[in-house]
Short mmCIF file of C-alpha atoms in Angstrom, two decimals:
data_model
loop_
_atom_site.label_atom_id
_atom_site.label_comp_id
_atom_site.label_asym_id
_atom_site.label_seq_id
_atom_site.Cartn_x
_atom_site.Cartn_y
_atom_site.Cartn_z
CA MET A 1 9.56 2.44 -8.94
CA GLY A 2 7.70 3.78 -5.97
CA LEU A 3 9.29 5.56 -3.07
CA ASN A 4 8.42 2.71 -0.73
CA CYS A 5 10.26 0.09 -2.77
CA HIS A 6 7.14 -1.96 -3.49
CA TYR A 7 7.13 -3.30 -6.99
CA MET A 8 4.72 -5.24 -9.14
CA THR A 9 4.46 -5.78 -12.84
CA LYS A 10 1.08 -5.44 -14.45
CA PRO A 11 -0.79 -8.67 -15.06
CA LYS A 12 -1.66 -9.38 -18.68
CA PRO A 13 -4.33 -6.94 -19.86
CA HIS A 14 -7.91 -7.96 -19.06
CA ARG A 15 -6.87 -11.49 -18.03
CA LYS A 16 -8.07 -11.24 -14.44
CA ARG A 17 -11.32 -9.54 -15.45
CA LEU A 18 -11.96 -12.20 -18.08
CA GLU A 19 -11.40 -14.93 -15.49
CA MET A 20 -13.87 -13.22 -13.12
CA GLU A 21 -16.48 -12.91 -15.87
CA ILE A 22 -16.12 -16.62 -16.69
CA LEU A 23 -16.52 -17.36 -12.98
CA LEU A 24 -19.64 -15.16 -12.86
CA ASP A 25 -21.11 -16.96 -15.87
CA ASP A 26 -20.52 -20.32 -14.17
CA ILE A 27 -22.11 -19.04 -10.95
CA HIS A 28 -25.14 -17.66 -12.83
CA GLN A 29 -25.54 -21.00 -14.61
CA LEU A 30 -25.50 -22.86 -11.27
CA GLU A 31 -28.00 -20.36 -9.86
CA LYS A 32 -30.24 -20.77 -12.91
CA ASN A 33 -30.20 -24.55 -12.42
CA GLY A 34 -31.24 -24.06 -8.79
CA LYS A 35 -28.06 -25.53 -7.34
CA ILE A 36 -26.99 -22.36 -5.49
CA THR A 37 -28.32 -18.98 -4.43
CA THR A 38 -26.26 -15.80 -4.47
CA SER A 39 -26.43 -12.28 -3.15
CA THR A 40 -27.10 -9.33 -5.46
CA ALA A 41 -23.77 -7.88 -4.31
CA LEU A 42 -21.79 -10.82 -5.72
CA GLN A 43 -21.23 -9.45 -9.23
CA PRO A 44 -20.00 -5.96 -8.21
CA THR A 45 -17.80 -7.51 -5.52
CA LEU A 46 -16.15 -9.94 -7.93
CA LEU A 47 -15.65 -7.29 -10.60
CA ALA A 48 -14.10 -4.96 -8.02
CA GLU A 49 -11.77 -7.77 -6.99
CA ALA A 50 -10.78 -8.23 -10.63
CA ALA A 51 -9.56 -4.62 -10.70
CA LYS A 52 -7.23 -5.13 -7.71
CA THR A 53 -3.64 -6.29 -7.98
CA ARG A 54 -2.71 -8.80 -5.34
CA GLY A 55 0.37 -10.85 -4.68
CA VAL A 56 4.03 -10.15 -5.27
CA TYR A 57 5.19 -9.77 -8.84
CA HIS A 58 8.94 -9.55 -9.25
CA SER A 59 10.28 -7.15 -11.82
CA LYS A 60 12.50 -8.56 -14.54
CA LEU A 61 14.06 -5.13 -15.04
CA LEU A 62 14.93 -4.16 -11.47
CA SER A 63 17.26 -6.16 -9.28
CA LYS A 64 17.47 -6.30 -5.50
CA ASN A 65 20.39 -3.85 -5.70
CA HIS A 66 18.13 -1.27 -7.36
CA PHE A 67 15.70 -1.49 -4.46
CA LEU A 68 18.45 -1.31 -1.86
CA ALA A 69 19.83 1.80 -3.60
CA SER A 70 16.39 3.43 -3.68
CA LYS A 71 15.93 2.66 0.01
CA GLN A 72 19.27 4.32 0.82
CA LEU A 73 18.26 7.39 -1.21
CA ARG A 74 14.90 7.58 0.55
CA GLU A 75 16.56 7.43 3.98
CA ASN A 76 19.11 10.15 3.14
CA PRO A 77 18.00 13.33 4.97
CA ASP A 78 19.98 15.60 2.60
CA ILE A 79 17.84 14.82 -0.45
CA ILE A 80 14.19 14.98 -1.41
CA ILE A 81 12.67 12.56 -3.92
CA ARG A 82 9.56 13.77 -5.77
CA ARG A 83 7.56 12.64 -8.77
CA ALA A 84 8.24 14.63 -11.92
CA ASP A 85 5.51 17.08 -12.90
CA LYS A 86 4.82 15.79 -16.39
CA ALA A 87 6.23 12.29 -16.40
CA SER A 88 6.01 9.09 -14.43
CA SER A 89 9.62 9.37 -13.32
CA LEU A 90 11.25 10.51 -10.10
CA VAL A 91 13.43 13.55 -9.51
CA VAL A 92 16.12 13.66 -6.82
CA HIS A 93 16.79 17.15 -5.39
CA GLY A 94 19.23 18.35 -2.80
CA ARG A 95 17.15 19.43 0.21
CA GLU A 96 18.43 23.03 0.20
CA GLU A 97 17.93 23.39 -3.57
CA TYR A 98 14.38 22.03 -3.32
CA LEU A 99 13.40 24.27 -0.42
CA GLN A 100 14.83 27.29 -2.26
CA LYS A 101 12.78 26.45 -5.38
CA VAL A 102 9.60 26.06 -3.32
CA ASP A 103 10.28 29.37 -1.57
CA ASN A 104 10.84 31.10 -4.95
CA ILE A 105 7.57 29.71 -6.29
CA LEU A 106 5.60 30.75 -3.21
CA SER A 107 7.20 34.22 -3.25
CA ASP A 108 5.67 34.97 -6.66
CA THR A 109 3.00 37.53 -5.73
CA SER A 110 1.34 37.28 -9.15
CA LYS A 111 0.24 33.74 -8.24
CA PHE A 112 0.10 33.70 -4.44
CA LYS A 113 -0.98 36.13 -1.76
CA ARG A 114 0.42 36.04 1.78
CA ILE A 115 -2.26 35.94 4.44
CA THR A 116 -1.79 36.87 8.07
CA ARG A 117 -4.94 35.39 9.59
CA MET A 118 -7.40 32.67 8.64
CA SER A 119 -10.14 35.32 8.78
CA ASP A 120 -8.51 36.97 5.74
CA VAL A 121 -9.50 34.00 3.61
CA ASP A 122 -12.98 32.81 2.72
CA ILE A 123 -12.69 29.02 2.82
CA PRO A 124 -15.79 26.87 2.34
CA GLU A 125 -16.60 24.41 5.13
CA THR A 126 -14.54 21.28 4.50
CA PRO A 127 -12.93 18.60 6.65
CA MET A 128 -9.63 20.46 6.11
CA LEU A 129 -10.86 23.70 7.70
CA PRO A 130 -10.15 22.70 11.34
CA LEU A 131 -6.66 21.59 10.32
CA LEU A 132 -6.01 24.84 8.45
CA SER A 133 -7.33 26.85 11.40
CA SER A 134 -4.99 25.07 13.80
CA LEU A 135 -1.91 25.96 11.75
CA SER A 136 0.20 28.85 12.89
CA LEU A 137 0.54 31.33 10.01
CA THR A 138 3.56 33.61 10.09
#
């Protein structure tokens, strides 16, 4: 379950791709017979479309109440919801507890070094550099 309460079940494996490949075969056959002409971008476009999930798929496991509950949790300012580090589940933390854990992790000088100015750090030119430079470091 995502944090934004959108939910979809996976379509049957390879079904959509198989349907697109059958469609491509039919199109190539029509093109071979001279009935139609196609662009060279047709095949990659159709195969890319086959990889996308569209439409609304309703979960058989989660009810509307589950989604209402997750929405209430997400809107609660006293908690933070994060993805678990090594699993596809979610973890609900109290805001103070979470901020304290983050502070403890960042305070570990064996892993992190406090910098006072951006000039103390050699950062390669990236799109993030202007954003990092604009931040106020304390």
